[in-house]
Amino acid sequence: MSLNHVRPWRNIYRRKSRRIMVGDVPVGGEAPISVQTMTNTLTTDVAATVAQVQAAAEAGADIVRVSVPDEASSRALKEIVRESPVPIVADIHFHYRRGIEAAEAGAACLRINPGNIGSPERVREVISAARDHGCSIRIGVNAGSLEKHLLEKYGEPCPDAMVESGLDHIRILQDHDFHEFKISVKASDVFMAAAAYQQLAEQTDAPIHLGITEAGGLMSGTIKSAIGLGNLLWMGIGDTIRVSLSADPVEEVKVGYEILKSLGLRHRGVNIISCPSCARQGFDVIKTVEALEKRLEHIKTPMSLSIIGCVVNGPGEALMTDVGFTGGGAGSGMVYLAGKASHKMTNDQMIDHIVEQVERRAEELEAAPDAAE
Ligand code: SF4
């Protein structure tokens, strides 16, 4: 249950956007902020791509994007869509034929910029294909590939140019009476992306797909995304997110979720609250948290667990968590359940014991009527 009504300093007022559907996943309006990722296998390698989609979905991805660079990929897409547990977005650049093929293959959404497809006739054909197959569209403006006339007008990539590009593409879809679209204005520069998204948010009610593009490796990209996306989400901007990392798509999903969890915007799995540890620790906090993170990956029920080295902060943190463990003396510590001290447990058995307690609590929460996110 949300406690935001008694903790107003935690409130985030989401920008009001239109709701569209990406397959069976609502994006925008009051819908939960969805987490996306993208496969990096060859799309023509159906088995590898499906395995990656499934792994991402298992990690919590609501939507997965797949590149469709050629006709063979369009053919593969059909099989991938059939096998995928989540809606598939087809990533198309320039080739209007690929857009039509992807819509026919069952893509839930096309990532395509209508202004870059070519003649008005081709634009019309792609939009018709999307409409006929219940496919939404994501306009994906990227600071690195802005239209030439905008670069000439503005001199260099900048938020104004990105927003103008986005609004131009929006106009084309609206002129075709097509409204099932969302939009992104990504840049690898956090300042540019944040400024572009803020401007865009004021000029359209379309759902917004957030991303910091080419953010970098797991560590640096996570930090960049947490700062860029975190700030925007905190302002209430963003209906779906993708964290771009030079890493496994599963990591992108995990990072996306962690950003949303930190802001109380989505809840999934065990939120572990742990201390950094110091000389006072009654057990090895770091190793324990590492082990628990792995052992609790299968829990999808939103819940909290505090793992605190000693009584300085342990009882206080345990008050606010579903399950807690606080280190004590003589090789054992105190287990807390629903905020109350429950029983002692020896350090050598505590990991198995905590996993059991968390699994039990997850079952209880699942059985409770208001357990759902
Ligand atoms: S809770 Fe205790 S062990 Fe953990 S960092 Fe604080 S003082 Fe150190």
XYZ file of C-alpha atoms and ligand atoms in Angstrom:
381
model
C 0.000 0.000 0.000
C 1.307 3.458 -0.822
C 2.064 5.683 2.124
C 2.482 8.747 -0.074
C -0.627 10.368 1.396
C 1.142 10.618 4.751
C 4.562 11.315 3.221
C 3.892 14.150 0.770
C 7.595 14.671 0.188
C 7.542 11.389 -1.710
C 4.822 12.410 -4.151
C 5.541 12.511 -7.864
C 2.844 14.129 -9.981
C 2.999 12.510 -13.384
C 2.464 14.645 -16.451
C -0.890 13.908 -18.027
C -0.418 12.051 -21.279
C -2.638 10.218 -23.688
C -2.715 6.463 -23.317
C -1.738 4.270 -26.239
C -1.302 0.529 -26.481
C 1.864 -1.317 -27.384
C 0.325 -4.742 -27.931
C -1.364 -5.470 -24.619
C 0.822 -3.045 -22.644
C -0.717 0.379 -22.006
C 1.719 3.294 -22.253
C 0.799 6.736 -20.975
C -2.180 7.974 -18.997
C -2.262 6.302 -15.618
C -0.492 3.164 -16.833
C 2.542 2.000 -14.843
C 5.785 3.249 -16.371
C 6.898 0.353 -18.546
C 10.449 -0.915 -18.841
C 11.898 -1.723 -22.233
C 15.088 -3.133 -23.607
C 16.428 -4.127 -26.997
C 17.969 -7.352 -28.240
C 21.523 -7.321 -29.558
C 21.491 -10.693 -31.288
C 21.157 -11.036 -35.050
C 17.418 -10.852 -35.634
C 17.778 -13.573 -38.246
C 19.036 -15.866 -35.480
C 15.541 -16.516 -34.207
C 16.526 -18.933 -31.424
C 19.122 -16.568 -29.938
C 16.812 -13.561 -30.227
C 13.854 -15.359 -28.664
C 16.110 -16.549 -25.819
C 17.205 -12.968 -25.201
C 13.621 -11.678 -25.323
C 12.567 -14.355 -22.840
C 15.452 -13.581 -20.481
C 14.590 -9.878 -20.603
C 10.910 -10.620 -19.979
C 11.831 -12.868 -17.061
C 13.868 -9.990 -15.611
C 10.781 -7.784 -15.867
C 10.873 -6.188 -19.331
C 7.369 -5.157 -20.349
C 8.289 -4.515 -23.991
C 11.299 -5.574 -26.101
C 12.606 -3.929 -29.264
C 14.208 -5.835 -32.109
C 16.125 -4.367 -35.052
C 14.753 -5.068 -38.492
C 17.484 -4.043 -40.932
C 16.620 -6.302 -43.901
C 13.969 -8.525 -45.431
C 15.337 -11.686 -43.805
C 14.929 -9.977 -40.423
C 11.304 -9.150 -41.261
C 10.713 -12.857 -41.893
C 12.448 -13.788 -38.635
C 10.397 -11.154 -36.804
C 7.215 -13.094 -37.446
C 8.548 -16.117 -35.562
C 10.030 -13.946 -32.793
C 6.673 -12.236 -32.256
C 4.969 -15.622 -32.087
C 7.375 -16.904 -29.428
C 7.671 -13.721 -27.385
C 5.898 -13.388 -24.044
C 5.924 -9.561 -24.391
C 5.041 -7.111 -27.189
C 7.785 -6.595 -29.748
C 8.743 -3.205 -31.163
C 10.358 -3.298 -34.606
C 13.236 -0.880 -34.995
C 13.187 0.534 -38.517
C 15.446 3.119 -40.079
C 14.491 4.738 -43.356
C 13.244 1.582 -45.159
C 9.524 1.983 -45.615
C 9.216 -1.637 -46.846
C 10.636 -2.921 -43.547
C 8.011 -0.881 -41.736
C 5.207 -2.472 -43.704
C 6.720 -5.949 -43.345
C 7.148 -5.505 -39.597
C 3.529 -4.417 -39.173
C 2.450 -7.458 -41.189
C 4.732 -9.697 -39.103
C 2.845 -8.748 -35.945
C 5.084 -6.101 -34.396
C 3.195 -4.285 -31.641
C 4.904 -0.996 -32.460
C 7.167 0.451 -35.130
C 10.046 2.644 -34.125
C 10.192 4.773 -37.221
C 10.392 8.465 -38.023
C 7.742 9.234 -40.618
C 9.673 12.251 -41.890
C 12.584 10.026 -42.891
C 10.772 7.371 -44.899
C 10.666 9.200 -48.217
C 7.793 10.172 -50.488
C 4.342 11.048 -49.106
C 3.041 7.871 -50.746
C 5.496 5.715 -48.798
C 4.619 7.498 -45.574
C 0.951 6.864 -46.231
C 1.586 3.166 -46.907
C 3.543 2.650 -43.672
C 0.938 4.464 -41.585
C -1.842 2.444 -43.232
C 0.012 -0.796 -42.505
C 0.418 0.243 -38.857
C -3.261 1.128 -38.612
C -4.417 -2.071 -40.346
C -2.367 -4.274 -38.018
C -3.080 -2.479 -34.732
C 0.505 -1.340 -34.515
C 1.499 1.805 -32.652
C 4.455 3.981 -33.665
C 7.324 5.408 -31.696
C 8.884 8.535 -33.121
C 12.515 8.269 -32.091
C 14.429 11.538 -32.401
C 18.126 11.184 -31.727
C 20.549 14.100 -31.332
C 23.075 12.150 -33.397
C 20.865 11.791 -36.458
C 18.940 15.040 -36.766
C 17.662 16.127 -40.162
C 20.104 18.180 -42.221
C 17.866 21.238 -42.471
C 17.583 21.393 -38.671
C 21.328 21.128 -38.214
C 21.713 23.981 -40.695
C 19.077 26.030 -38.924
C 20.432 25.497 -35.401
C 24.128 25.017 -36.184
C 24.490 21.906 -34.025
C 22.347 19.335 -32.249
C 20.445 21.069 -29.432
C 17.179 20.632 -27.520
C 15.286 23.100 -29.764
C 16.309 21.188 -32.884
C 15.356 17.853 -31.340
C 11.936 19.080 -30.261
C 11.299 20.684 -33.656
C 12.204 17.400 -35.319
C 9.843 15.522 -33.005
C 6.973 17.925 -33.615
C 7.512 17.679 -37.387
C 7.172 13.902 -37.220
C 4.132 14.198 -34.953
C 2.472 16.511 -37.473
C 2.873 13.942 -40.236
C 1.161 11.255 -38.174
C -1.614 13.630 -37.135
C -2.136 14.711 -40.748
C -2.873 11.040 -41.426
C -5.245 10.979 -38.466
C -2.905 8.545 -36.694
C -2.696 9.102 -32.945
C -1.376 5.832 -31.535
C 2.140 7.118 -31.133
C 4.713 7.889 -28.470
C 7.878 9.858 -28.813
C 11.459 10.016 -27.592
C 14.122 12.723 -27.927
C 17.319 10.960 -26.933
C 20.845 12.254 -26.633
C 23.961 10.811 -25.063
C 24.479 14.135 -23.299
C 22.405 14.122 -20.119
C 21.830 17.903 -20.147
C 20.690 17.938 -23.751
C 18.373 14.978 -23.339
C 16.839 16.355 -20.134
C 16.268 19.799 -21.660
C 14.775 18.316 -24.836
C 12.414 16.069 -22.882
C 11.271 18.943 -20.674
C 10.486 21.112 -23.702
C 8.776 18.260 -25.488
C 6.635 17.437 -22.455
C 5.110 20.919 -22.651
C 4.283 20.693 -26.332
C 2.530 17.385 -26.739
C 0.293 15.080 -24.766
C 1.752 12.019 -26.488
C 3.235 9.415 -24.161
C 6.956 9.911 -23.735
C 9.578 7.201 -24.091
C 12.620 8.171 -22.030
C 16.191 7.228 -22.734
C 19.732 8.492 -22.568
C 21.215 7.044 -25.712
C 24.628 5.404 -25.927
C 24.953 5.928 -22.193
C 28.016 3.689 -21.882
C 28.966 0.540 -20.016
C 27.172 -1.009 -17.071
C 28.563 1.297 -14.397
C 28.859 4.641 -16.196
C 25.690 4.112 -18.227
C 23.725 3.234 -15.119
C 24.842 6.407 -13.392
C 24.144 8.591 -16.435
C 20.711 7.047 -16.870
C 19.894 7.296 -13.192
C 20.728 11.006 -13.244
C 19.052 11.823 -16.563
C 16.001 9.584 -16.402
C 15.784 9.920 -12.634
C 15.463 13.691 -12.822
C 12.841 13.574 -15.547
C 10.819 10.870 -13.821
C 10.998 12.831 -10.583
C 9.483 15.786 -12.453
C 6.699 13.481 -13.588
C 7.920 13.152 -17.173
C 8.089 9.743 -18.824
C 5.664 6.919 -19.561
C 8.072 4.189 -20.625
C 11.827 3.909 -20.262
C 14.785 2.194 -21.818
C 18.194 2.263 -20.214
C 20.823 1.915 -22.982
C 23.912 0.112 -21.796
C 26.771 -1.589 -23.577
C 25.788 -4.670 -21.600
C 23.366 -7.587 -21.533
C 19.729 -6.458 -22.094
C 18.861 -8.129 -18.786
C 21.106 -5.587 -17.060
C 19.234 -2.766 -18.812
C 15.970 -4.104 -17.448
C 17.363 -4.446 -13.934
C 18.736 -0.909 -13.974
C 15.446 0.446 -15.371
C 13.567 -1.197 -12.573
C 15.964 0.005 -9.942
C 15.525 3.600 -11.140
C 11.744 3.272 -10.985
C 11.900 1.477 -7.630
C 14.101 4.198 -6.139
C 11.426 6.738 -7.027
C 8.556 4.573 -5.847
C 7.155 4.511 -9.393
C 7.218 0.732 -9.833
C 7.712 -2.058 -7.393
C 8.958 -5.470 -8.284
C 10.843 -7.999 -6.295
C 12.775 -7.509 -3.104
C 14.036 -4.038 -2.334
C 17.108 -4.713 -0.195
C 18.078 -2.011 2.249
C 21.580 -2.679 3.500
C 24.252 -0.719 5.283
C 27.695 -0.151 3.777
C 29.182 -2.068 6.747
C 32.036 -1.010 9.014
C 34.061 -2.338 11.932
C 30.877 -2.679 13.981
C 29.303 -5.254 11.679
C 28.227 -8.455 13.370
C 28.468 -10.461 10.106
C 29.844 -9.934 6.588
C 27.211 -7.545 5.216
C 28.654 -7.209 1.701
C 28.970 -10.959 1.031
C 25.548 -11.584 2.557
C 23.831 -8.965 0.379
C 25.577 -10.300 -2.735
C 24.391 -13.822 -1.931
C 20.844 -12.687 -1.105
C 20.526 -10.638 -4.301
C 21.182 -13.823 -6.284
C 19.094 -16.112 -4.115
C 16.089 -13.752 -4.203
C 16.061 -12.989 -7.926
C 13.030 -15.252 -8.393
C 10.822 -13.179 -6.080
C 8.597 -10.847 -8.081
C 6.326 -9.712 -5.253
C 7.148 -6.154 -4.194
C 8.576 -6.268 -0.684
C 11.444 -4.979 1.400
C 14.316 -6.596 3.295
C 16.793 -4.864 5.579
C 20.228 -6.355 6.106
C 22.048 -4.212 8.617
C 25.391 -4.898 10.249
C 24.643 -3.828 13.813
C 22.149 -2.308 16.194
C 23.165 1.287 15.375
C 20.726 1.329 12.441
C 19.332 -2.199 12.316
C 16.199 -1.964 14.490
C 15.224 1.396 12.944
C 15.480 0.121 9.373
C 13.766 -3.153 10.282
C 10.758 -1.160 11.515
C 9.984 -0.184 7.929
C 10.676 -3.478 6.143
C 8.851 -6.775 5.669
C 11.824 -8.864 6.771
C 14.962 -7.669 8.526
C 18.186 -8.993 9.946
C 20.417 -7.039 12.294
C 23.847 -8.266 13.323
C 24.521 -8.758 16.994
C 27.209 -10.354 19.106
C 28.461 -13.913 19.439
C 27.895 -15.019 15.853
C 24.165 -14.405 15.682
C 21.698 -11.637 14.979
C 18.046 -10.688 15.288
C 15.414 -11.494 12.683
C 12.598 -8.944 12.326
C 9.259 -9.770 10.778
C 6.846 -7.014 9.760
C 8.909 -4.498 11.718
C 9.028 -6.432 14.998
C 11.926 -8.315 16.580
C 11.005 -11.971 16.142
C 13.827 -14.392 16.931
C 17.578 -14.870 16.912
C 19.446 -16.696 14.160
C 23.071 -17.744 13.874
C 25.161 -16.073 11.186
C 26.036 -19.379 9.524
C 22.359 -20.206 8.882
C 21.010 -16.734 8.295
C 21.109 -16.689 4.465
C 18.995 -19.843 4.053
C 16.749 -18.648 6.855
C 16.208 -15.183 5.363
C 15.442 -16.680 1.937
C 12.784 -18.854 3.621
C 11.319 -15.890 5.496
C 11.186 -13.767 2.347
C 9.555 -16.564 0.342
C 6.958 -17.021 3.079
C 6.255 -13.289 3.271
C 5.959 -13.112 -0.533
C 3.337 -15.859 -0.432
C 1.415 -13.988 2.273
C 1.531 -10.765 0.281
C 0.411 -12.547 -2.885
C -2.525 -14.017 -1.012
C -3.558 -10.606 0.350
C -6.129 -8.815 -1.822
C -4.153 -5.562 -2.183
C -0.794 -7.192 -2.896
C -0.783 -6.332 -6.572
C 1.380 -3.465 -7.785
S 24.711 -0.214 10.674
Fe 26.378 -0.754 12.036
S 27.696 -2.086 10.803
Fe 26.359 -1.027 9.375
S 27.580 0.729 8.740
Fe 26.236 1.403 10.410
S 27.480 1.191 12.253
Fe 28.493 -0.019 10.639
